[in-house]
Coordinates of C-alpha atoms in Angstrom, one line a residue:
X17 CA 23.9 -5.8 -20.7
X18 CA 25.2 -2.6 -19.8
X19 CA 23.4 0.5 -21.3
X20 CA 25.6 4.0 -21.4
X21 CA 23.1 6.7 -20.1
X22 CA 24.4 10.7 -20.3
X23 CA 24.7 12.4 -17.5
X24 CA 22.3 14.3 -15.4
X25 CA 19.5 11.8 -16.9
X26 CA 16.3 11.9 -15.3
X27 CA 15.0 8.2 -15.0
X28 CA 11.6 7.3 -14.0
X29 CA 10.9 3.3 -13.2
X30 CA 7.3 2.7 -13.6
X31 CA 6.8 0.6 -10.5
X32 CA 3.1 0.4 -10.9
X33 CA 3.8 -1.5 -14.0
X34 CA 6.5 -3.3 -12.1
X35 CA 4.2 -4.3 -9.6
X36 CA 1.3 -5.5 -11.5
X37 CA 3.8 -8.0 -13.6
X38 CA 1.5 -11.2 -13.8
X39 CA 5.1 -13.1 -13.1
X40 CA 5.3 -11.8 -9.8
X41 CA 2.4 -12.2 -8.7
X42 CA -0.5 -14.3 -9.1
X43 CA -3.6 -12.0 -10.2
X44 CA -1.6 -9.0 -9.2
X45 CA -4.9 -6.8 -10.0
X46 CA -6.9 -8.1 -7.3
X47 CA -6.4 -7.1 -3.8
X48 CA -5.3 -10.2 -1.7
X49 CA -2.9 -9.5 1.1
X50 CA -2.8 -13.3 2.2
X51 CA -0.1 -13.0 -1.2
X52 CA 2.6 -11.1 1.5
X53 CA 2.3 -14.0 3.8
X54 CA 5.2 -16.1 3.0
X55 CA 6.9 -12.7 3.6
X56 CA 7.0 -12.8 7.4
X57 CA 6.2 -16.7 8.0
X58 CA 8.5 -19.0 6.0
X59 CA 6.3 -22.4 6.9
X60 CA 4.1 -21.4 3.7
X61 CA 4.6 -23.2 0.6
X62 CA 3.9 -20.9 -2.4
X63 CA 4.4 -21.7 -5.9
X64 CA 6.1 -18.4 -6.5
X65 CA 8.5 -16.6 -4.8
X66 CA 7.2 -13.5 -2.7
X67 CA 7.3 -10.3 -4.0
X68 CA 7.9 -7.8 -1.7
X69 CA 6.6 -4.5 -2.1
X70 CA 9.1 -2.7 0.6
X71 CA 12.0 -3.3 -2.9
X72 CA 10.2 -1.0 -5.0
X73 CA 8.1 1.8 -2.7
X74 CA 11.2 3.6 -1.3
X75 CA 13.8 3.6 -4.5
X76 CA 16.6 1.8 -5.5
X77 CA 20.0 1.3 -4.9
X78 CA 22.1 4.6 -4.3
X79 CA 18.9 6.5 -4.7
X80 CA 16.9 4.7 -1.8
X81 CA 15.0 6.9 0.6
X82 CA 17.2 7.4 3.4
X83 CA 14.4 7.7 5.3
X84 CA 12.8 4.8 4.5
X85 CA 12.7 2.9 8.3
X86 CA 11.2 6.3 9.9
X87 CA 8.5 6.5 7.1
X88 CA 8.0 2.8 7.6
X89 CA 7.8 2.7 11.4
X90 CA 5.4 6.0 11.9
X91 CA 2.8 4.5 9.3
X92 CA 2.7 1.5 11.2
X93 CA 2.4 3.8 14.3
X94 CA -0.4 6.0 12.4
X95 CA -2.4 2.8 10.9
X96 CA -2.4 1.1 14.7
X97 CA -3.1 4.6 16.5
X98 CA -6.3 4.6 13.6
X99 CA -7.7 1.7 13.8
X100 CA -7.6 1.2 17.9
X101 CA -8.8 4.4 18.1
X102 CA -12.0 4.3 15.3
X103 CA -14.4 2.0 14.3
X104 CA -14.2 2.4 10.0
X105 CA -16.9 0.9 7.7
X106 CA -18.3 1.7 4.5
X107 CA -21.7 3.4 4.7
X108 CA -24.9 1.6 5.0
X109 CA -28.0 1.7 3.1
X110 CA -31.5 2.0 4.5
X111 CA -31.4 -1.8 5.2
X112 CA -28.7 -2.1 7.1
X113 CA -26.7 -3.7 4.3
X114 CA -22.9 -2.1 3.8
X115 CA -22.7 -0.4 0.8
X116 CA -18.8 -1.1 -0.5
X117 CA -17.4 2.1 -2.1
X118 CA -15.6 2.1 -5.6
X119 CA -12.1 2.6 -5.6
X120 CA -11.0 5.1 -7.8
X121 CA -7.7 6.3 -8.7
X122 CA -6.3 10.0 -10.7
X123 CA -5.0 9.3 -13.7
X124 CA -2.0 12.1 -13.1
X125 CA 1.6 11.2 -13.9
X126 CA 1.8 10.0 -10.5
X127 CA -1.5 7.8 -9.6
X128 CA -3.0 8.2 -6.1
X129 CA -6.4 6.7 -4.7
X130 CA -9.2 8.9 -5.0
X131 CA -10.7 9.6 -1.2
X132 CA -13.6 6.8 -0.4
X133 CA -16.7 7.6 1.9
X134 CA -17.0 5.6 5.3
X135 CA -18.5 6.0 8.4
X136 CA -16.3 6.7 11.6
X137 CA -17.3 6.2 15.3
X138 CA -14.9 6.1 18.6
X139 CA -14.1 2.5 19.5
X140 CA -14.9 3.2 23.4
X141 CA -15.5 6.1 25.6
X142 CA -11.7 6.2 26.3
X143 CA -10.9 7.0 22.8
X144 CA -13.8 9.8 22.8
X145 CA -11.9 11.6 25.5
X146 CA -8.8 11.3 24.0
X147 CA -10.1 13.6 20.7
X148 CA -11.3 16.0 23.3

């Protein structure tokens, strides 16, 4: 069905609502990244089909993000560099126990994640010189 839109319309796709369709994705509320799996390794039987999130984050058709490999590649590059570099973990309590942070979003037009507190120390003496 083809829908005659005026020009110089502004659209706006909900893709959170997109994402979070229970058709998709099984539980699509609760994080589980074992569901992007039968993404990259095709030996694992699912009983739907994999959604890939990479079709909705950078636009669609004509209007994709030109830039979309770049973006892709440097926070790959940035995650990696991160996570070689620092030890992350939620903060403890006075047991020793981790205490695991809320997650929190705005509720703006556009949602984002509200920061979350974790501790941070240098994976080695190596990476310590390198933030000198």
């Amino acid at each position: 069905m083809v829908i005659p839109l005026p020009r110089r319309l502004t659209a706006m796709i909900n893709v959170e609502q997109v994402t979070r369709d229970p058709s998709l994705s099984e539980d699509p509320d609760r994080f589980n990244p074992d569901r992007f799996l039968p993404l990259f390794d095709k030996s694992i039987k699912c009983d739907m089909p994999p959604f890939d999130p990479i079709a909705h984050t950078f636009g669609f058709r004509r209007r994709i993000c030109s830039r979309m490999n770049y973006a892709d590649k440097m926070l790959f590059l940035t995650m990696a560099s991160m996570l070689t570099t620092f030890d992350m973990k939620p903060p403890g309590d006075d047991a020793g126990w981790d205490i695991l942070p809320e997650v929190r979003f705005s509720s703006h037009m556009i949602r984002e994640a509200l920061p979350l507190k974790f501790s941070r120390a240098h994976s080695s003496v190596h990476a310590s010189g390198l933030m000198q």
